[in-house]
């Protein structure tokens, strides 16, 4: 690590540098990917605009072609314009002598109704004089004479007047019967209107006055049906006023009226324009009636025959005709939805949807009768699967980022583990150096004293030699421990198993420890169950493991001065435990302390010497004997380390040194 450390300034920073090196390309790739997607989207929107413009031009050209084809058909007397049975359009031919509309039945009112014959007036002069002087009964008599006239118009005129007078006289029931008679006279006219229509309307109005609801509804419905079925050729004004009144009585609109009304209204307008002489050249307009837009085309047509004069042929087309004849022919354009808007600024207009992205082609630009609003068809916007392409790029980017991050996490964990190991090793080296320094220093000191003092008294010399011997033995113990642990780990330690009773073995260990390992004031209690049984073990190795536990109990005793050693038989195992009342071990450390070189927080906090291999070695030895070692501990209360070993009768050949297996 030294090279890396000098370059990057320490393992932590090395880790950060590594993360940075890994993350920078990931961020760069992500950024580039996003830019790519952005550009792709921009390109696509530009392409879409271009395509929409082209499609828009095609729509305009297609519509122009379709409308022009219809106009050609109008000019041709043998016009092939097909109008649907439900009448989505009306074909109108206007001549000086009148107007033909086809299908006629679809027209609600007649722009040029036939003129009624002049009204007979003189016949009624006497009766009316009596009526207006208040002699109602005599007036009725006078009218009744005329009501028998063979002339139907005089008869109708008389009946109207009788009905009127009877009502003035407060005899409405009789008036009702008179109006009924009148409604049966079909070829007559009263004040320019068909007599039967006048009779039926008067009767219905009287029923309303009399509040005869059922009769009123029936009569009004029949009248409405006949009006709509064009029983009478009425002009627009009369039709509108009669239809309006009848609608009030029935309270309902006859079905499919809106389009018929709009078409009839447009025919009427076209006729009025023709009469004004305003239709000299061909034309196209859109007219709004109610909420229905009607397209009106007209073409000056050739004379239909000799002596018949000029004529103008027009087409009044409803929205259904427009969709059927003109829009359907645009089908191949496919990309756009087309809305036909009335260009008349007076016409109120619903806010156009998606106005921002819509393409607008005004009537003035295109020469078509409508303003066109062209919008992208939903679903048509994904050009060449570009959005799925973008999804793939995004998924790829996400994958790269995930892989890089996962890789970074794995490597970071690996590196941090290695760093931990390196730190442990360096801690171990400094701990071992410290352990060596103490006996070496004392050796050095005593050797120096012996060197300087030429003739030390024998007693003093012995003390010095003993001190030197202790230092040497400590060094030897330390070195042997390290070497043995290395061998054990490598599986090369030569265990020498022998069967022995646990009791004497443990009490012997405790006695030896009491003799040379226990500082002043410590009580080491040893309790051995009589039936604790035998074990098969390497006396030295297992002895060293248990001694490590005893030494730790003293080292980490804090203020506690009592150590309890127990040996018991628990079924098929023998348990040897060492309990102290010392510092205890935090729960978080209880597993880790068995790992080599790991030292607890307490050892650092209280400056307790050690190398961190005592427990690791104890576990290595116990496991080699087929047993295990566990700890229970409470901080500031003490710890109990328990070694469990198979009892000898169950543990034939239990020692399985990795080297010898
Ligand atoms: P060392 O004692 O040299 O540090 P060990 O492997 O013997 O190494 O012990 C590892 C750690 O376990 C010690 O540093 C100490 O924190 C903790 N430990 C071991 N025995 C005891 C004990 N009896 N009481 C409290 N802590 C203990």
Coordinates of N, CA and C in Angstrom, one line a residue, residues 411-575:
X411 N -16.8 -3.7 -4.9 CA -15.4 -3.4 -4.8 C -15.1 -2.7 -3.5
X412 N -16.0 -1.7 -3.2 CA -15.8 -0.9 -2.0 C -15.8 -1.8 -0.8
X413 N -16.8 -2.7 -0.8 CA -16.8 -3.6 0.4 C -15.5 -4.4 0.5
X414 N -15.1 -4.9 -0.7 CA -13.9 -5.7 -0.7 C -12.7 -4.9 -0.2
X415 N -12.6 -3.7 -0.7 CA -11.5 -2.8 -0.4 C -11.5 -2.5 1.1
X416 N -12.8 -2.2 1.6 CA -12.8 -1.8 3.0 C -12.5 -3.0 3.9
X417 N -12.9 -4.2 3.4 CA -12.5 -5.4 4.2 C -11.0 -5.5 4.3
X418 N -10.4 -5.4 3.1 CA -8.9 -5.5 3.0 C -8.3 -4.4 3.9
X419 N -8.9 -3.2 3.9 CA -8.3 -2.1 4.7 C -8.4 -2.5 6.2
X420 N -9.6 -3.1 6.6 CA -9.8 -3.5 8.0 C -8.7 -4.5 8.4
X421 N -8.5 -5.5 7.4 CA -7.4 -6.5 7.7 C -6.1 -5.9 7.9
X422 N -5.8 -4.9 7.0 CA -4.5 -4.3 7.0 C -4.3 -3.5 8.3
X423 N -5.5 -2.9 8.8 CA -5.4 -2.1 10.0 C -5.1 -3.1 11.2
X424 N -5.9 -4.2 11.1 CA -5.7 -5.2 12.2 C -4.3 -5.7 12.3
X425 N -3.7 -5.9 11.1 CA -2.4 -6.4 11.1 C -1.4 -5.4 11.6
X426 N -1.6 -4.1 11.2 CA -0.7 -3.1 11.7 C -0.8 -2.9 13.2
X427 N -2.1 -3.1 13.7 CA -2.4 -3.0 15.1 C -1.6 -4.1 15.8
X428 N -1.7 -5.3 15.2 CA -1.1 -6.5 15.7 C 0.5 -6.3 15.8
X429 N 1.0 -5.8 14.7 CA 2.4 -5.6 14.7 C 2.9 -4.6 15.8
X430 N 2.1 -3.6 16.0 CA 2.5 -2.6 17.1 C 2.3 -3.2 18.5
X431 N 1.2 -4.1 18.6 CA 0.9 -4.7 19.9 C 2.0 -5.7 20.2
X432 N 2.4 -6.5 19.2 CA 3.5 -7.5 19.4 C 4.8 -6.8 19.7
X433 N 5.1 -5.7 19.0 CA 6.3 -5.0 19.3 C 6.3 -4.5 20.7
X434 N 5.2 -4.0 21.2 CA 5.1 -3.6 22.6 C 5.3 -4.7 23.5
X435 N 4.7 -5.9 23.2 CA 4.8 -7.1 24.1 C 6.3 -7.5 24.2
X436 N 7.0 -7.3 23.1 CA 8.4 -7.7 23.1 C 9.3 -6.7 23.8
X437 N 8.9 -5.4 23.7 CA 9.7 -4.4 24.2 C 9.9 -4.5 25.7
X438 N 8.8 -4.9 26.4 CA 8.9 -4.9 27.9 C 10.0 -5.9 28.4
X439 N 9.9 -7.2 28.0 CA 11.0 -8.1 28.5 C 12.3 -7.8 28.0
X440 N 12.4 -7.2 26.7 CA 13.7 -6.9 26.1 C 14.3 -5.8 26.9
X441 N 13.5 -4.8 27.3 CA 14.0 -3.7 28.1 C 14.6 -4.2 29.4
X442 N 13.8 -5.1 30.1 CA 14.3 -5.5 31.4 C 15.6 -6.3 31.2
X443 N 15.6 -7.2 30.2 CA 16.8 -7.9 29.9 C 18.0 -7.0 29.8
X444 N 17.8 -6.0 29.0 CA 18.8 -5.0 28.7 C 19.3 -4.3 29.9
X445 N 18.3 -3.9 30.8 CA 18.7 -3.2 32.0 C 19.5 -4.1 32.9
X446 N 19.0 -5.3 33.2 CA 19.8 -6.2 34.1 C 21.1 -6.6 33.6
X447 N 21.2 -6.8 32.3 CA 22.5 -7.1 31.7 C 23.5 -6.0 31.9
X448 N 23.0 -4.7 31.7 CA 23.8 -3.5 31.9 C 24.3 -3.4 33.3
X449 N 23.4 -3.7 34.3 CA 23.8 -3.6 35.7 C 24.8 -4.6 36.0
X450 N 24.6 -5.8 35.5 CA 25.6 -6.9 35.8 C 26.9 -6.6 35.2
X451 N 26.9 -5.9 34.0 CA 28.1 -5.5 33.4 C 28.9 -4.5 34.1
X452 N 28.1 -3.5 34.6 CA 28.8 -2.3 35.3 C 29.3 -2.7 36.7
X453 N 28.4 -3.5 37.4 CA 28.8 -3.8 38.8 C 29.7 -5.1 38.7
X454 N 31.0 -4.8 39.1 CA 32.0 -5.9 38.9 C 31.7 -7.1 39.8
X455 N 31.5 -6.7 41.1 CA 31.4 -7.8 42.1 C 30.0 -7.7 42.8
X456 N 28.9 -7.9 42.2 CA 27.7 -7.8 43.0 C 27.6 -9.0 43.9
X457 N 27.0 -8.7 45.1 CA 26.9 -9.8 46.1 C 26.0 -10.9 45.5
X458 N 26.3 -12.2 45.9 CA 25.6 -13.3 45.2 C 24.1 -13.2 45.3
X459 N 23.6 -12.7 46.4 CA 22.1 -12.7 46.5 C 21.5 -11.7 45.5
X460 N 22.2 -10.6 45.3 CA 21.7 -9.6 44.3 C 21.8 -10.1 42.9
X461 N 22.9 -10.8 42.7 CA 23.2 -11.4 41.4 C 22.1 -12.4 41.0
X462 N 21.7 -13.2 42.1 CA 20.6 -14.2 41.8 C 19.3 -13.5 41.4
X463 N 19.0 -12.4 42.2 CA 17.8 -11.7 41.8 C 17.8 -11.2 40.4
X464 N 19.0 -10.7 40.0 CA 19.1 -10.2 38.6 C 19.0 -11.3 37.6
X465 N 19.6 -12.5 37.9 CA 19.5 -13.6 37.0 C 18.1 -14.1 36.8
X466 N 17.4 -14.1 38.0 CA 16.0 -14.6 38.0 C 15.2 -13.6 37.1
X467 N 15.5 -12.3 37.3 CA 14.7 -11.4 36.5 C 15.0 -11.6 35.0
X468 N 16.2 -11.8 34.7 CA 16.6 -12.1 33.3 C 15.9 -13.4 32.8
X469 N 15.9 -14.4 33.7 CA 15.3 -15.7 33.3 C 13.8 -15.4 33.0
X470 N 13.1 -14.6 33.9 CA 11.7 -14.4 33.7 C 11.4 -13.7 32.3
X471 N 12.3 -12.7 32.0 CA 12.2 -11.9 30.8 C 12.3 -12.9 29.6
X472 N 13.4 -13.8 29.7 CA 13.6 -14.7 28.6 C 12.4 -15.6 28.4
X473 N 11.9 -16.1 29.6 CA 10.8 -17.1 29.5 C 9.6 -16.4 28.9
X474 N 9.4 -15.1 29.3 CA 8.2 -14.4 28.7 C 8.4 -14.3 27.2
X475 N 9.6 -13.9 26.8 CA 9.9 -13.8 25.3 C 9.6 -15.1 24.6
X476 N 10.2 -16.2 25.3 CA 10.0 -17.5 24.7 C 8.6 -17.9 24.6
X477 N 7.8 -17.6 25.7 CA 6.4 -17.9 25.7 C 5.7 -17.2 24.5
X478 N 6.1 -15.9 24.4 CA 5.4 -15.1 23.3 C 5.7 -15.6 21.9
X479 N 7.0 -15.9 21.7 CA 7.4 -16.4 20.4 C 6.8 -17.8 20.1
X480 N 6.7 -18.6 21.1 CA 6.2 -20.0 20.9 C 4.7 -19.9 20.6
X481 N 4.0 -19.0 21.4 CA 2.6 -18.8 21.1 C 2.4 -18.4 19.7
X482 N 3.1 -17.4 19.2 CA 3.0 -16.9 17.8 C 3.2 -18.0 16.8
X483 N 4.3 -18.7 17.1 CA 4.7 -19.8 16.1 C 3.6 -20.9 16.1
X484 N 3.2 -21.3 17.3 CA 2.2 -22.4 17.4 C 0.9 -21.9 16.8
X485 N 0.5 -20.7 17.0 CA -0.7 -20.2 16.4 C -0.7 -20.3 14.9
X486 N 0.5 -19.9 14.4 CA 0.8 -19.9 12.9 C 0.6 -21.4 12.4
X487 N 1.2 -22.3 13.2 CA 1.1 -23.7 12.8 C -0.3 -24.2 12.9
X488 N -1.0 -23.8 13.9 CA -2.4 -24.3 14.1 C -3.2 -23.8 13.0
X489 N -3.1 -22.5 12.6 CA -3.9 -22.0 11.5 C -3.6 -22.7 10.2
X490 N -2.3 -23.1 10.0 CA -1.9 -23.8 8.8 C -2.3 -25.2 8.9
X491 N -2.8 -25.7 10.0 CA -3.1 -27.1 10.2 C -1.9 -28.0 10.4
X492 N -0.8 -27.3 10.8 CA 0.4 -28.1 10.9 C 0.8 -28.4 12.3
X493 N -0.1 -28.1 13.3 CA 0.3 -28.3 14.7 C 0.2 -29.7 15.0
X494 N 1.3 -30.3 15.6 CA 1.2 -31.8 15.9 C 0.5 -32.0 17.3
X495 N -0.8 -32.2 17.2 CA -1.6 -32.5 18.4 C -1.2 -33.9 18.9
X496 N -1.1 -34.0 20.2 CA -0.9 -35.4 20.7 C -2.0 -35.8 21.7
X497 N -3.0 -36.4 21.1 CA -4.2 -36.6 22.0 C -4.0 -37.8 22.9
X498 N -4.6 -37.6 24.1 CA -4.6 -38.7 25.1 C -5.8 -38.7 25.9
X499 N -6.3 -39.8 26.3 CA -7.5 -39.8 27.1 C -7.2 -39.4 28.5
X500 N -7.9 -38.6 29.2 CA -7.6 -38.2 30.5 C -8.9 -37.7 31.2
X501 N -9.0 -37.9 32.5 CA -10.1 -37.4 33.3 C -10.1 -35.8 33.3
X502 N -11.2 -35.2 33.2 CA -11.3 -33.7 33.1 C -10.9 -33.1 34.4
X503 N -11.5 -33.8 35.5 CA -11.3 -33.1 36.8 C -9.9 -32.8 37.2
X504 N -9.0 -33.8 37.3 CA -7.6 -33.6 37.6 C -6.9 -32.6 36.7
X505 N -7.3 -32.7 35.4 CA -6.6 -31.9 34.4 C -7.0 -30.4 34.7
X506 N -8.2 -30.1 34.9 CA -8.6 -28.7 35.1 C -8.1 -28.2 36.5
X507 N -8.2 -29.1 37.5 CA -7.7 -28.6 38.8 C -6.2 -28.4 38.8
X508 N -5.5 -29.2 38.0 CA -4.1 -29.0 37.9 C -3.8 -27.7 37.2
X509 N -4.5 -27.3 36.2 CA -4.3 -26.1 35.5 C -4.5 -24.9 36.4
X510 N -5.6 -25.0 37.2 CA -6.0 -23.9 38.1 C -4.9 -23.8 39.2
X511 N -4.4 -24.9 39.7 CA -3.4 -24.9 40.7 C -2.1 -24.2 40.2
X512 N -1.7 -24.6 39.0 CA -0.5 -23.9 38.4 C -0.8 -22.5 38.2
X513 N -2.0 -22.1 37.8 CA -2.3 -20.7 37.5 C -2.2 -19.9 38.8
X514 N -2.8 -20.6 39.9 CA -2.8 -19.9 41.2 C -1.3 -19.6 41.6
X515 N -0.5 -20.6 41.3 CA 0.9 -20.5 41.7 C 1.7 -19.4 41.0
X516 N 1.5 -19.3 39.7 CA 2.4 -18.3 39.0 C 1.6 -17.2 38.2
X517 N 0.3 -17.3 38.1 CA -0.3 -16.4 37.2 C -1.2 -15.4 37.9
X518 N -1.6 -15.6 39.2 CA -2.6 -14.8 39.8 C -2.0 -13.6 40.6
X519 N -2.3 -12.4 40.4 CA -1.8 -11.3 41.2 C -2.4 -11.4 42.6
X520 N -1.9 -10.6 43.5 CA -2.3 -10.5 44.9 C -3.8 -10.2 44.9
X521 N -4.5 -10.9 45.9 CA -5.9 -10.5 46.1 C -6.9 -11.2 45.3
X522 N -6.5 -12.0 44.3 CA -7.5 -12.7 43.5 C -7.9 -14.0 44.1
X523 N -9.2 -14.4 44.0 CA -9.6 -15.7 44.5 C -10.0 -16.5 43.2
X524 N -9.4 -17.6 43.0 CA -9.7 -18.4 41.9 C -10.4 -19.7 42.5
X525 N -11.7 -19.8 42.3 CA -12.5 -20.9 42.8 C -12.6 -22.0 41.7
X526 N -12.4 -23.2 42.1 CA -12.5 -24.3 41.2 C -13.4 -25.3 41.6
X527 N -14.5 -25.6 40.9 CA -15.5 -26.7 41.3 C -15.6 -27.7 40.2
X528 N -15.3 -28.9 40.5 CA -15.3 -29.9 39.5 C -16.3 -31.0 39.8
X529 N -17.3 -31.3 39.0 CA -18.2 -32.3 39.2 C -17.5 -33.6 39.3
X530 N -18.0 -34.5 40.3 CA -17.3 -35.7 40.4 C -17.4 -36.6 39.2
X531 N -18.6 -36.5 38.5 CA -18.8 -37.3 37.3 C -18.5 -36.6 36.0
X532 N -17.5 -35.6 36.1 CA -17.3 -34.8 34.9 C -16.7 -35.6 33.7
X533 N -16.2 -36.8 34.0 CA -15.8 -37.7 32.9 C -14.5 -37.4 32.3
X534 N -14.2 -38.2 31.2 CA -12.9 -38.1 30.6 C -13.0 -37.4 29.3
X535 N -11.9 -36.9 28.8 CA -11.9 -36.3 27.5 C -10.6 -36.9 26.8
X536 N -10.7 -36.7 25.4 CA -9.5 -37.1 24.7 C -8.9 -35.8 24.1
X537 N -7.7 -35.4 24.6 CA -7.2 -34.1 24.3 C -5.7 -34.1 24.3
X538 N -5.1 -33.1 23.6 CA -3.7 -32.7 23.7 C -3.6 -31.9 25.0
X539 N -2.9 -32.4 26.0 CA -2.8 -31.8 27.3 C -2.3 -30.4 27.2
X540 N -1.1 -30.2 26.4 CA -0.5 -28.9 26.4 C -1.4 -27.9 25.7
X541 N -1.9 -28.3 24.5 CA -2.7 -27.4 23.7 C -3.9 -26.9 24.4
X542 N -4.7 -27.9 24.9 CA -6.0 -27.5 25.6 C -5.7 -26.7 26.9
X543 N -4.5 -27.2 27.5 CA -4.1 -26.4 28.7 C -3.8 -25.0 28.3
X544 N -3.2 -24.7 27.2 CA -2.9 -23.4 26.8 C -4.2 -22.6 26.5
X545 N -5.2 -23.3 25.9 CA -6.4 -22.6 25.6 C -7.1 -22.1 26.9
X546 N -7.2 -23.0 27.9 CA -7.9 -22.7 29.1 C -7.1 -21.6 29.9
X547 N -5.8 -21.8 29.8 CA -4.9 -20.8 30.5 C -5.1 -19.4 29.9
X548 N -5.3 -19.3 28.6 CA -5.6 -18.0 28.0 C -6.9 -17.4 28.6
X549 N -7.9 -18.3 28.8 CA -9.1 -17.8 29.4 C -8.9 -17.2 30.8
X550 N -8.1 -18.0 31.5 CA -7.8 -17.6 32.9 C -7.0 -16.3 32.9
X551 N -6.0 -16.1 32.0 CA -5.2 -14.9 32.0 C -6.1 -13.7 31.6
X552 N -7.0 -13.9 30.6 CA -7.9 -12.8 30.3 C -8.8 -12.4 31.4
X553 N -9.3 -13.5 32.2 CA -10.2 -13.2 33.3 C -9.4 -12.2 34.3
X554 N -8.1 -12.4 34.4 CA -7.4 -11.5 35.3 C -7.2 -10.2 34.6
X555 N -6.7 -10.2 33.3 CA -6.4 -8.9 32.6 C -7.6 -8.0 32.6
X556 N -8.8 -8.6 32.3 CA -10.0 -7.7 32.1 C -10.9 -7.8 33.4
X557 N -10.2 -7.9 34.6 CA -11.0 -8.1 35.8 C -11.6 -6.8 36.3
X558 N -11.0 -5.7 35.9 CA -11.4 -4.4 36.5 C -11.3 -4.4 38.0
X559 N -12.4 -4.1 38.7 CA -12.3 -4.2 40.2 C -12.7 -5.6 40.7
X560 N -13.1 -6.4 39.8 CA -13.5 -7.8 40.3 C -12.3 -8.6 40.7
X561 N -12.4 -9.4 41.7 CA -11.3 -10.1 42.2 C -11.6 -11.6 42.3
X562 N -12.7 -12.0 41.7 CA -13.1 -13.4 41.8 C -13.2 -14.1 40.5
X563 N -12.6 -15.3 40.4 CA -12.7 -16.1 39.2 C -13.2 -17.5 39.5
X564 N -14.3 -17.9 38.8 CA -14.8 -19.3 39.1 C -14.6 -20.2 37.9
X565 N -14.0 -21.3 38.2 CA -13.7 -22.3 37.1 C -14.6 -23.5 37.4
X566 N -15.4 -24.0 36.4 CA -16.3 -25.1 36.6 C -16.0 -26.1 35.6
X567 N -16.1 -27.4 36.0 CA -16.1 -28.5 35.0 C -17.3 -29.4 35.2
X568 N -18.1 -29.6 34.2 CA -19.3 -30.4 34.4 C -19.5 -31.3 33.2
X569 N -20.3 -32.3 33.4 CA -20.7 -33.2 32.3 C -22.1 -32.8 31.9
X570 N -22.3 -32.5 30.6 CA -23.7 -32.2 30.2 C -24.0 -33.2 29.1
X571 N -24.5 -34.3 29.4 CA -24.9 -35.3 28.4 C -23.6 -35.9 27.7
X572 N -23.5 -35.6 26.5 CA -22.4 -36.2 25.7 C -21.2 -35.3 25.7
X573 N -21.4 -34.1 26.3 CA -20.2 -33.2 26.3 C -19.8 -32.8 27.7
X574 N -18.5 -32.4 27.7 CA -17.9 -31.9 29.0 C -17.8 -30.4 28.8
X575 N -18.2 -29.6 29.8 CA -18.1 -28.2 29.7 C -17.2 -27.7 30.8

